[in-house]
PDB file of C-alpha atoms in Angstrom:
ATOM      1  CA  MET A 140     115.904  20.321 106.375  1.00 44.00           C
ATOM      2  CA  GLU A 141     117.736  19.326 103.184  1.00 49.00           C
ATOM      3  CA  ASN A 142     115.482  22.129 101.040  1.00 81.00           C
ATOM      4  CA  ILE A 143     116.173  24.789 103.642  1.00 84.00           C
ATOM      5  CA  SER A 144     119.989  24.128 103.262  1.00 84.00           C
ATOM      6  CA  LYS A 145     119.891  24.691  99.814  1.00 85.00           C
ATOM      7  CA  LEU A 146     118.783  28.423 100.562  1.00 87.00           C
ATOM      8  CA  ILE A 147     121.579  29.333 102.505  1.00 89.00           C
ATOM      9  CA  PHE A 148     124.400  31.358 100.723  1.00 90.00           C
ATOM     10  CA  THR A 149     127.605  33.466 101.383  1.00 90.00           C
ATOM     11  CA  ASN A 150     127.296  37.392 100.930  1.00 92.00           C
ATOM     12  CA  ASP A 151     129.921  39.756  99.905  1.00 91.00           C
ATOM     13  CA  GLU A 152     130.882  40.425 103.543  1.00 90.00           C
ATOM     14  CA  GLY A 153     131.451  36.584 103.907  1.00 91.00           C
ATOM     15  CA  GLN A 154     128.449  36.105 106.008  1.00 94.00           C
ATOM     16  CA  ARG A 155     126.271  33.044 105.933  1.00 94.00           C
ATOM     17  CA  VAL A 156     122.806  34.075 104.797  1.00 95.00           C
ATOM     18  CA  LEU A 157     119.330  32.447 105.233  1.00 95.00           C
ATOM     19  CA  ASP A 158     116.706  34.429 103.370  1.00 95.00           C
ATOM     20  CA  LEU A 159     113.195  33.482 104.228  1.00 95.00           C
ATOM     21  CA  ARG A 160     111.369  36.516 103.240  1.00 96.00           C
ATOM     22  CA  HIS A 161     107.652  36.183 101.649  1.00 95.00           C
ATOM     23  CA  LYS A 162     107.316  32.396 102.493  1.00 93.00           C
ATOM     24  CA  LEU A 163     103.961  32.562 104.089  1.00 94.00           C
ATOM     25  CA  LEU A 164     105.247  31.496 107.368  1.00 95.00           C
ATOM     26  CA  PHE A 165     103.053  31.564 110.500  1.00 95.00           C
ATOM     27  CA  THR A 166     105.622  29.821 112.853  1.00 95.00           C
ATOM     28  CA  VAL A 167     109.537  29.461 112.650  1.00 94.00           C
ATOM     29  CA  PRO A 168     109.564  25.233 112.879  1.00 90.00           C
ATOM     30  CA  GLU A 169     112.194  23.605 114.917  1.00 91.00           C
ATOM     31  CA  ALA A 170     113.882  22.055 111.745  1.00 88.00           C
ATOM     32  CA  VAL A 171     114.694  25.398 110.605  1.00 90.00           C
ATOM     33  CA  ILE A 172     116.320  26.263 113.896  1.00 93.00           C
ATOM     34  CA  THR A 173     118.284  23.025 113.906  1.00 92.00           C
ATOM     35  CA  VAL A 174     119.466  23.829 110.280  1.00 91.00           C
ATOM     36  CA  ILE A 175     120.470  27.359 111.064  1.00 92.00           C
ATOM     37  CA  LYS A 176     122.339  26.356 114.113  1.00 93.00           C
ATOM     38  CA  VAL A 177     124.365  23.491 112.478  1.00 91.00           C
ATOM     39  CA  SER A 178     125.133  25.842 109.394  1.00 91.00           C
ATOM     40  CA  GLU A 179     126.041  28.627 111.696  1.00 93.00           C
ATOM     41  CA  VAL A 180     123.971  31.228 109.654  1.00 96.00           C
ATOM     42  CA  HIS A 181     125.065  34.797 110.442  1.00 97.00           C
ATOM     43  CA  VAL A 182     122.107  36.565 108.759  1.00 97.00           C
ATOM     44  CA  LEU A 183     118.503  35.383 108.974  1.00 97.00           C
ATOM     45  CA  ASP A 184     115.825  37.312 107.190  1.00 97.00           C
ATOM     46  CA  LEU A 185     112.117  36.423 108.226  1.00 98.00           C
ATOM     47  CA  SER A 186     110.697  39.470 106.844  1.00 98.00           C
ATOM     48  CA  ASN A 187     107.224  39.718 105.203  1.00 98.00           C
ATOM     49  CA  ASN A 188     105.665  36.625 106.669  1.00 98.00           C
ATOM     50  CA  HIS A 189     102.688  36.126 109.182  1.00 97.00           C
ATOM     51  CA  LEU A 190     104.637  35.296 112.235  1.00 98.00           C
ATOM     52  CA  THR A 191     102.863  35.847 115.540  1.00 97.00           C
ATOM     53  CA  GLU A 192     105.717  34.705 117.808  1.00 96.00           C
ATOM     54  CA  LEU A 193     109.217  33.425 117.828  1.00 97.00           C
ATOM     55  CA  PRO A 194     110.112  30.077 119.319  1.00 96.00           C
ATOM     56  CA  THR A 195     112.273  30.444 122.799  1.00 95.00           C
ATOM     57  CA  SER A 196     114.622  27.816 121.078  1.00 96.00           C
ATOM     58  CA  ILE A 197     116.019  30.947 118.978  1.00 96.00           C
ATOM     59  CA  ASN A 198     118.752  31.407 121.619  1.00 95.00           C
ATOM     60  CA  LYS A 199     120.410  28.449 120.052  1.00 95.00           C
ATOM     61  CA  LEU A 200     121.532  30.606 117.237  1.00 96.00           C
ATOM     62  CA  LYS A 201     124.665  31.860 118.918  1.00 94.00           C
ATOM     63  CA  ALA A 202     126.314  32.620 115.540  1.00 96.00           C
ATOM     64  CA  LEU A 203     123.581  35.226 114.394  1.00 97.00           C
ATOM     65  CA  GLU A 204     124.730  38.526 113.691  1.00 98.00           C
ATOM     66  CA  VAL A 205     121.721  39.949 111.948  1.00 98.00           C
ATOM     67  CA  LEU A 206     118.014  39.165 112.371  1.00 98.00           C
ATOM     68  CA  LYS A 207     115.277  40.709 110.479  1.00 98.00           C
ATOM     69  CA  LEU A 208     111.940  40.414 111.526  1.00 99.00           C
ATOM     70  CA  ASP A 209     110.022  43.431 109.732  1.00 99.00           C
ATOM     71  CA  ASN A 210     106.502  43.281 108.399  1.00 98.00           C
ATOM     72  CA  ASN A 211     105.102  40.318 110.460  1.00 98.00           C
ATOM     73  CA  GLN A 212     102.332  40.108 113.394  1.00 98.00           C
ATOM     74  CA  LEU A 213     104.754  39.590 116.231  1.00 98.00           C
ATOM     75  CA  SER A 214     103.331  41.121 119.664  1.00 97.00           C
ATOM     76  CA  GLU A 215     106.065  40.023 121.711  1.00 97.00           C
ATOM     77  CA  LEU A 216     109.793  38.983 121.519  1.00 97.00           C
ATOM     78  CA  PRO A 217     110.813  35.866 123.767  1.00 97.00           C
ATOM     79  CA  GLU A 218     113.058  36.705 126.760  1.00 96.00           C
ATOM     80  CA  THR A 219     115.704  34.296 125.196  1.00 96.00           C
ATOM     81  CA  ILE A 220     116.389  36.829 122.390  1.00 97.00           C
ATOM     82  CA  GLY A 221     118.745  38.535 124.840  1.00 96.00           C
ATOM     83  CA  GLU A 222     121.054  35.288 124.743  1.00 97.00           C
ATOM     84  CA  LEU A 223     122.038  36.136 120.957  1.00 97.00           C
ATOM     85  CA  ILE A 224     125.187  38.009 122.039  1.00 96.00           C
ATOM     86  CA  ASN A 225     126.581  38.342 118.650  1.00 97.00           C
ATOM     87  CA  LEU A 226     123.585  40.244 117.225  1.00 98.00           C
ATOM     88  CA  THR A 227     124.811  43.659 115.666  1.00 98.00           C
ATOM     89  CA  GLU A 228     121.552  44.236 113.893  1.00 99.00           C
ATOM     90  CA  LEU A 229     117.935  43.875 114.800  1.00 99.00           C
ATOM     91  CA  SER A 230     115.005  44.787 112.820  1.00 99.00           C
ATOM     92  CA  VAL A 231     111.408  44.502 113.990  1.00 99.00           C
ATOM     93  CA  GLY A 232     109.847  47.086 112.355  1.00 98.00           C
ATOM     94  CA  ASN A 233     106.049  46.974 111.562  1.00 99.00           C
ATOM     95  CA  ASN A 234     104.887  44.405 113.893  1.00 99.00           C
ATOM     96  CA  GLN A 235     102.508  44.519 117.010  1.00 98.00           C
ATOM     97  CA  LEU A 236     105.088  44.829 119.663  1.00 98.00           C
ATOM     98  CA  SER A 237     103.806  46.748 122.914  1.00 97.00           C
ATOM     99  CA  VAL A 238     106.625  46.017 125.203  1.00 96.00           C
ATOM    100  CA  LEU A 239     110.444  44.658 124.713  1.00 97.00           C
ATOM    101  CA  PRO A 240     111.872  42.137 126.967  1.00 95.00           C
ATOM    102  CA  PRO A 241     114.192  43.672 129.526  1.00 90.00           C
ATOM    103  CA  ASN A 242     117.187  41.553 128.913  1.00 93.00           C
ATOM    104  CA  ILE A 243     117.551  43.047 125.333  1.00 95.00           C
ATOM    105  CA  GLN A 244     120.010  44.976 127.179  1.00 94.00           C
ATOM    106  CA  ASN A 245     122.237  42.039 127.179  1.00 96.00           C
ATOM    107  CA  LEU A 246     122.639  42.420 123.234  1.00 98.00           C
ATOM    108  CA  LYS A 247     126.101  44.589 123.909  1.00 96.00           C
ATOM    109  CA  LYS A 248     127.353  44.294 120.471  1.00 98.00           C
ATOM    110  CA  LEU A 249     123.877  45.772 118.715  1.00 98.00           C
ATOM    111  CA  GLN A 250     124.792  48.699 116.505  1.00 98.00           C
ATOM    112  CA  TRP A 251     121.543  48.893 114.212  1.00 99.00           C
ATOM    113  CA  LEU A 252     117.992  48.644 116.038  1.00 99.00           C
ATOM    114  CA  ASN A 253     114.627  49.236 114.368  1.00 99.00           C
ATOM    115  CA  LEU A 254     111.653  49.298 116.366  1.00 99.00           C
ATOM    116  CA  ALA A 255     109.523  51.655 114.203  1.00 99.00           C
ATOM    117  CA  ASP A 256     105.853  50.978 113.532  1.00 99.00           C
ATOM    118  CA  ASN A 257     104.905  49.058 116.495  1.00 99.00           C
ATOM    119  CA  GLN A 258     102.726  49.924 119.733  1.00 98.00           C
ATOM    120  CA  LEU A 259     105.593  50.508 122.157  1.00 98.00           C
ATOM    121  CA  MET A 260     104.571  52.672 125.248  1.00 97.00           C
ATOM    122  CA  SER A 261     107.918  52.795 126.877  1.00 96.00           C
ATOM    123  CA  LEU A 262     111.750  51.441 126.279  1.00 97.00           C
ATOM    124  CA  PRO A 263     113.485  49.288 128.941  1.00 96.00           C
ATOM    125  CA  ASP A 264     114.829  51.206 131.498  1.00 95.00           C
ATOM    126  CA  ASP A 265     118.709  49.946 130.840  1.00 95.00           C
ATOM    127  CA  ILE A 266     118.286  50.544 127.085  1.00 96.00           C
ATOM    128  CA  GLY A 267     121.291  52.558 127.770  1.00 96.00           C
ATOM    129  CA  GLU A 268     123.433  49.629 128.125  1.00 96.00           C
ATOM    130  CA  LEU A 269     123.310  49.132 124.396  1.00 97.00           C
ATOM    131  CA  VAL A 270     126.337  51.215 124.283  1.00 96.00           C
ATOM    132  CA  GLU A 271     127.327  50.201 120.573  1.00 98.00           C
ATOM    133  CA  LEU A 272     124.176  51.423 119.172  1.00 98.00           C
ATOM    134  CA  THR A 273     124.865  54.045 116.125  1.00 99.00           C
ATOM    135  CA  TRP A 274     121.373  53.793 114.666  1.00 99.00           C
ATOM    136  CA  LEU A 275     117.991  53.812 116.386  1.00 99.00           C
ATOM    137  CA  ALA A 276     114.488  53.974 115.027  1.00 99.00           C
ATOM    138  CA  VAL A 277     111.567  54.059 117.341  1.00 99.00           C
ATOM    139  CA  SER A 278     109.329  56.195 115.042  1.00 99.00           C
ATOM    140  CA  ASN A 279     105.494  55.673 115.027  1.00 99.00           C
ATOM    141  CA  ASN A 280     105.125  54.292 118.330  1.00 99.00           C
ATOM    142  CA  LEU A 281     103.228  55.389 121.504  1.00 98.00           C
ATOM    143  CA  LEU A 282     106.183  56.633 123.590  1.00 98.00           C
ATOM    144  CA  SER A 283     105.551  59.668 125.843  1.00 97.00           C
ATOM    145  CA  VAL A 284     108.937  59.546 127.782  1.00 97.00           C
ATOM    146  CA  LEU A 285     112.503  58.364 127.152  1.00 97.00           C
ATOM    147  CA  PRO A 286     114.199  56.470 129.834  1.00 96.00           C
ATOM    148  CA  ALA A 287     116.736  58.003 131.941  1.00 94.00           C
ATOM    149  CA  SER A 288     119.503  55.718 130.749  1.00 96.00           C
ATOM    150  CA  PHE A 289     118.774  56.621 127.192  1.00 96.00           C
ATOM    151  CA  THR A 290     121.539  59.460 127.084  1.00 95.00           C
ATOM    152  CA  HIS A 291     124.065  56.563 127.933  1.00 97.00           C
ATOM    153  CA  LEU A 292     124.043  55.762 124.145  1.00 97.00           C
ATOM    154  CA  LYS A 293     127.185  57.614 123.443  1.00 97.00           C
ATOM    155  CA  GLU A 294     127.761  56.242 119.973  1.00 98.00           C
ATOM    156  CA  LEU A 295     124.319  57.260 118.595  1.00 98.00           C
ATOM    157  CA  GLN A 296     124.518  59.009 115.077  1.00 98.00           C
ATOM    158  CA  GLN A 297     121.156  58.596 113.916  1.00 98.00           C
ATOM    159  CA  LEU A 298     117.804  58.610 115.912  1.00 98.00           C
ATOM    160  CA  TYR A 299     114.396  58.537 114.704  1.00 98.00           C
ATOM    161  CA  LEU A 300     111.585  59.251 117.019  1.00 99.00           C
ATOM    162  CA  ALA A 301     109.049  60.831 114.877  1.00 98.00           C
ATOM    163  CA  ASP A 302     105.133  60.020 115.268  1.00 98.00           C
ATOM    164  CA  ASN A 303     105.184  59.454 118.916  1.00 98.00           C
ATOM    165  CA  ARG A 304     103.800  61.120 122.014  1.00 98.00           C
ATOM    166  CA  LEU A 305     106.681  62.643 123.515  1.00 98.00           C
ATOM    167  CA  THR A 306     106.280  65.839 125.466  1.00 96.00           C
ATOM    168  CA  SER A 307     109.639  66.232 126.293  1.00 94.00           C
ATOM    169  CA  LEU A 308     113.379  65.266 125.612  1.00 95.00           C
ATOM    170  CA  PRO A 309     116.049  64.238 128.317  1.00 94.00           C
ATOM    171  CA  ASP A 310     117.526  67.391 129.911  1.00 92.00           C
ATOM    172  CA  ASP A 311     121.005  65.831 129.196  1.00 93.00           C
ATOM    173  CA  ILE A 312     120.219  64.822 125.698  1.00 94.00           C
ATOM    174  CA  GLY A 313     123.164  66.831 124.700  1.00 92.00           C
ATOM    175  CA  GLU A 314     125.438  64.066 125.996  1.00 95.00           C
ATOM    176  CA  LEU A 315     124.638  62.228 122.771  1.00 96.00           C
ATOM    177  CA  VAL A 316     127.759  64.014 121.272  1.00 94.00           C
ATOM    178  CA  GLU A 317     127.772  61.668 118.202  1.00 97.00           C
ATOM    179  CA  LEU A 318     124.397  62.493 116.894  1.00 97.00           C
ATOM    180  CA  GLY A 319     124.210  63.773 113.392  1.00 96.00           C
ATOM    181  CA  TRP A 320     120.653  63.086 112.598  1.00 97.00           C
ATOM    182  CA  LEU A 321     117.531  63.455 114.658  1.00 97.00           C
ATOM    183  CA  ASP A 322     113.917  63.492 113.808  1.00 98.00           C
ATOM    184  CA  VAL A 323     111.428  64.250 116.700  1.00 98.00           C
ATOM    185  CA  SER A 324     108.694  65.346 114.575  1.00 97.00           C
ATOM    186  CA  ASN A 325     104.946  64.864 115.271  1.00 97.00           C
ATOM    187  CA  ASN A 326     105.268  64.569 118.826  1.00 98.00           C
ATOM    188  CA  LEU A 327     104.075  67.072 121.518  1.00 98.00           C
ATOM    189  CA  LEU A 328     107.074  68.857 122.342  1.00 97.00           C
ATOM    190  CA  SER A 329     106.386  72.535 123.565  1.00 94.00           C
ATOM    191  CA  VAL A 330     110.085  73.147 124.867  1.00 92.00           C
ATOM    192  CA  LEU A 331     113.716  71.991 124.112  1.00 91.00           C
ATOM    193  CA  PRO A 332     115.939  71.282 126.726  1.00 90.00           C
ATOM    194  CA  ALA A 333     118.954  73.777 127.687  1.00 82.00           C
ATOM    195  CA  GLY A 334     121.656  71.118 126.673  1.00 84.00           C
ATOM    196  CA  PHE A 335     119.937  70.701 123.223  1.00 87.00           C
ATOM    197  CA  THR A 336     122.516  72.700 121.571  1.00 84.00           C
ATOM    198  CA  HIS A 337     125.295  70.790 122.819  1.00 89.00           C
ATOM    199  CA  LEU A 338     124.789  68.322 119.836  1.00 92.00           C
ATOM    200  CA  LYS A 339     127.509  69.795 117.946  1.00 90.00           C
ATOM    201  CA  LYS A 340     127.818  67.153 115.262  1.00 93.00           C
ATOM    202  CA  LEU A 341     123.973  67.743 114.395  1.00 92.00           C
ATOM    203  CA  ARG A 342     123.582  67.854 110.483  1.00 91.00           C
ATOM    204  CA  GLU A 343     119.887  67.223 110.051  1.00 92.00           C
ATOM    205  CA  LEU A 344     117.230  68.269 112.905  1.00 92.00           C
ATOM    206  CA  ASP A 345     113.511  67.553 112.121  1.00 94.00           C
ATOM    207  CA  MET A 346     111.242  68.987 114.577  1.00 94.00           C
ATOM    208  CA  ALA A 347     108.136  69.559 112.456  1.00 93.00           C
ATOM    209  CA  ASP A 348     104.574  69.091 114.010  1.00 94.00           C
ATOM    210  CA  ASN A 349     105.148  69.927 117.343  1.00 96.00           C
ATOM    211  CA  GLN A 350     104.151  72.723 119.915  1.00 95.00           C
ATOM    212  CA  LEU A 351     107.019  74.763 119.595  1.00 92.00           C
ATOM    213  CA  THR A 352     106.650  78.523 119.932  1.00 88.00           C
ATOM    214  CA  SER A 353     110.657  79.188 119.920  1.00 85.00           C
ATOM    215  CA  LEU A 354     113.923  77.577 119.737  1.00 83.00           C
ATOM    216  CA  PRO A 355     116.943  77.769 122.023  1.00 83.00           C
ATOM    217  CA  ASP A 356     118.705  81.312 121.810  1.00 78.00           C
ATOM    218  CA  ASP A 357     122.137  80.092 121.309  1.00 76.00           C
ATOM    219  CA  ILE A 358     121.405  78.350 117.959  1.00 72.00           C
ATOM    220  CA  GLY A 359     123.916  79.962 115.508  1.00 61.00           C
ATOM    221  CA  GLU A 360     126.142  81.294 118.210  1.00 62.00           C
ATOM    222  CA  LEU A 361     129.875  80.526 117.520  1.00 51.00           C
ATOM    223  CA  GLY A 362     130.430  76.799 118.320  1.00 60.00           C
ATOM    224  CA  VAL A 363     127.012  75.886 118.420  1.00 70.00           C
ATOM    225  CA  MET A 364     125.602  73.374 116.074  1.00 76.00           C
ATOM    226  CA  GLU A 365     127.762  74.766 113.171  1.00 78.00           C
ATOM    227  CA  LEU A 366     127.326  71.599 110.969  1.00 84.00           C
ATOM    228  CA  LEU A 367     123.649  72.056 110.631  1.00 84.00           C
ATOM    229  CA  GLU A 368     122.716  71.568 107.220  1.00 85.00           C
ATOM    230  CA  MET A 369     118.889  71.127 107.566  1.00 86.00           C
ATOM    231  CA  LEU A 370     116.432  72.581 110.113  1.00 86.00           C
ATOM    232  CA  VAL A 371     112.827  71.396 109.843  1.00 89.00           C
ATOM    233  CA  VAL A 372     110.456  73.266 111.910  1.00 88.00           C
ATOM    234  CA  SER A 373     107.104  72.934 109.745  1.00 87.00           C
ATOM    235  CA  ASP A 374     103.801  73.214 111.644  1.00 88.00           C
ATOM    236  CA  ASN A 375     104.707  74.479 115.016  1.00 90.00           C
ATOM    237  CA  PRO A 376     103.052  77.665 116.580  1.00 90.00           C
ATOM    238  CA  LEU A 377     106.059  79.699 116.003  1.00 84.00           C
ATOM    239  CA  THR A 378     105.726  83.623 116.401  1.00 82.00           C
ATOM    240  CA  VAL A 379     106.416  86.023 113.796  1.00 79.00           C
ATOM    241  CA  GLU A 380     109.535  87.072 115.888  1.00 80.00           C
ATOM    242  CA  GLU A 381     110.832  83.476 115.731  1.00 80.00           C
ATOM    243  CA  VAL A 382     110.275  83.290 112.254  1.00 77.00           C
ATOM    244  CA  ARG A 383     112.108  86.706 111.716  1.00 76.00           C
ATOM    245  CA  ARG A 384     115.001  84.996 113.684  1.00 77.00           C
ATOM    246  CA  LEU A 385     115.149  81.976 111.936  1.00 76.00           C
ATOM    247  CA  LEU A 386     115.630  83.765 108.639  1.00 73.00           C
ATOM    248  CA  LYS A 387     118.594  85.526 109.817  1.00 70.00           C
ATOM    249  CA  LEU A 388     120.375  82.498 111.010  1.00 68.00           C
ATOM    250  CA  GLU A 389     122.332  82.011 107.746  1.00 60.00           C
ATOM    251  CA  GLU A 390     124.151  85.352 108.386  1.00 63.00           C
ATOM    252  CA  LYS A 391     124.796  84.508 111.889  1.00 61.00           C
ATOM    253  CA  MET A 392     126.166  81.072 111.266  1.00 60.00           C
ATOM    254  CA  LYS A 393     128.271  82.259 108.243  1.00 56.00           C
ATOM    255  CA  LYS A 394     126.825  79.391 106.132  1.00 59.00           C
ATOM    256  CA  SER A 395     123.789  78.506 103.917  1.00 57.00           C
ATOM    257  CA  PHE A 396     121.498  75.554 104.964  1.00 58.00           C
ATOM    258  CA  GLY A 397     118.120  74.082 104.385  1.00 64.00           C
ATOM    259  CA  LEU A 398     115.381  75.882 106.457  1.00 64.00           C
ATOM    260  CA  TYR A 399     111.847  74.398 106.283  1.00 63.00           C
ATOM    261  CA  PHE A 400     109.135  76.118 108.343  1.00 57.00           C
ATOM    262  CA  PHE A 401     105.346  76.637 108.739  1.00 44.00           C
ATOM    263  CA  SER A 402     105.545  80.604 107.973  1.00 38.00           C
ATOM    264  CA  GLY A 403     103.184  81.948 110.854  1.00 38.00           C
ATOM    265  CA  GLU A 404     102.005  82.426 114.421  1.00 40.00           C
ATOM    266  CA  HIS A 405      99.578  79.808 115.827  1.00 38.00           C
ATOM    267  CA  LYS A 406      99.452  77.791 112.403  1.00 40.00           C
ATOM    268  CA  THR A 407      97.723  80.645 110.596  1.00 33.00           C
ATOM    269  CA  PHE A 408      99.142  79.992 107.138  1.00 34.00           C
ATOM    270  CA  PRO A 409      98.116  77.037 105.187  1.00 32.00           C
ATOM    271  CA  PHE A 410     101.185  76.423 103.746  1.00 33.00           C
ATOM    272  CA  VAL A 411     105.272  75.498 104.184  1.00 36.00           C
ATOM    273  CA  ILE A 412     107.983  77.642 102.774  1.00 37.00           C
ATOM    274  CA  LYS A 413     110.751  75.369 101.626  1.00 39.00           C
ATOM    275  CA  TYR A 414     114.110  76.371 100.394  1.00 35.00           C
ATOM    276  CA  THR A 415     117.612  76.518 100.912  1.00 38.00           C
ATOM    277  CA  LEU A 416     118.896  79.928 102.338  1.00 37.00           C
ATOM    278  CA  ASN A 417     121.812  81.878 100.349  1.00 37.00           C
ATOM    279  CA  LYS A 418     122.561  85.414  99.754  1.00 36.00           C
ATOM    280  CA  PHE A 419     120.921  85.616  96.535  1.00 35.00           C
ATOM    281  CA  TYR A 420     117.412  84.167  97.558  1.00 39.00           C
ATOM    282  CA  PHE A 421     117.433  85.577 101.138  1.00 45.00           C
ATOM    283  CA  PRO A 422     116.139  89.231 100.761  1.00 48.00           C
ATOM    284  CA  VAL A 423     113.384  87.820  98.045  1.00 46.00           C
ATOM    285  CA  LEU A 424     112.206  85.142 100.432  1.00 53.00           C
ATOM    286  CA  TRP A 425     111.982  87.640 103.405  1.00 56.00           C
ATOM    287  CA  TYR A 426     109.564  89.784 101.376  1.00 57.00           C
ATOM    288  CA  VAL A 427     107.657  86.754 100.353  1.00 60.00           C
ATOM    289  CA  VAL A 428     107.067  85.922 104.053  1.00 64.00           C
ATOM    290  CA  MET A 429     106.340  89.472 105.043  1.00 67.00           C
ATOM    291  CA  TYR A 430     103.773  89.452 102.089  1.00 66.00           C
ATOM    292  CA  CYS A 431     102.180  86.193 103.189  1.00 71.00           C
ATOM    293  CA  ILE A 432     101.854  87.283 106.681  1.00 75.00           C
ATOM    294  CA  LEU A 433     100.297  90.787 105.566  1.00 77.00           C
ATOM    295  CA  LEU A 434      97.946  88.714 103.238  1.00 76.00           C
ATOM    296  CA  ALA A 435      96.979  86.329 106.129  1.00 74.00           C
ATOM    297  CA  ILE A 436      96.046  89.468 108.158  1.00 79.00           C
ATOM    298  CA  ILE A 437      93.965  91.012 105.697  1.00 81.00           C
ATOM    299  CA  VAL A 438      92.023  87.756 104.942  1.00 72.00           C
ATOM    300  CA  LYS A 439      91.065  87.340 108.650  1.00 71.00           C
ATOM    301  CA  ALA A 440      90.167  90.782 108.861  1.00 72.00           C
ATOM    302  CA  VAL A 441      87.860  90.503 105.721  1.00 72.00           C
ATOM    303  CA  ARG A 442      86.127  87.396 107.248  1.00 70.00           C
ATOM    304  CA  LEU A 443      85.777  89.450 110.617  1.00 72.00           C
ATOM    305  CA  ILE A 444      84.051  92.301 108.746  1.00 75.00           C
ATOM    306  CA  MET A 445      81.859  89.804 106.606  1.00 71.00           C
ATOM    307  CA  ARG A 446      80.408  88.052 109.674  1.00 60.00           C
TER     308      ARG A 446
END
């Protein structure tokens, strides 16, 4: 206990911190829990160990504001974690979680939640009660659907859902009015909900590696997603007509922005065009796209003739 106490320090924010990263821990001894409680530690970092479980007594750590558990082997979190009511940040990325305790909804002060790189097939039905969340990462899991309460997360600014099995997004996703960054790449999305373009504060949108053939017609209309700076639609079966429409977005939106897209119908062309639109490059890149489309058609025709 005495040695553990010596590891506690105060950071620039005035928080008492205990850093136990890379300590080859397989369990969290009760002695450690006692020291943390007595010392009123605010930040506990147990990342990069070999933990397979947390003690239920973790609920004693009422002063905890930040809990980092990344890069362990946790298959579940104890129900008692929902009693850490002062937590503002919880990070359990790169573990083996397949389910979250339902009472995680009790962490009302949570602003930052990292669940990436686990085996989650669903999120708790009441996750929408985490109304203070501004940053949420659930990338690289097994999600196929989001709970109905998801769009109650009105303060959410950054949302990362890449590398899942999502076939759709909530119809009312447009209610996430503070959202500025959204990554839904590498899912199974074939269509976007009508309210999608109500995300007026969106700056970066990554929808690469889905099954989208088109985007909402009102992208680029007055007052719709006017802050958009980067749009990624690489590796979608976009039609040639949709590619043409995307290339005209800069003129329609009266601004330059990053546009990344796979340049052909049904993924015909094995490359990605990447650039920032502006008035100088626009005509040049338009001709490049048309040339590539023509070249692909010729190559395909030659292959058919040679069969």
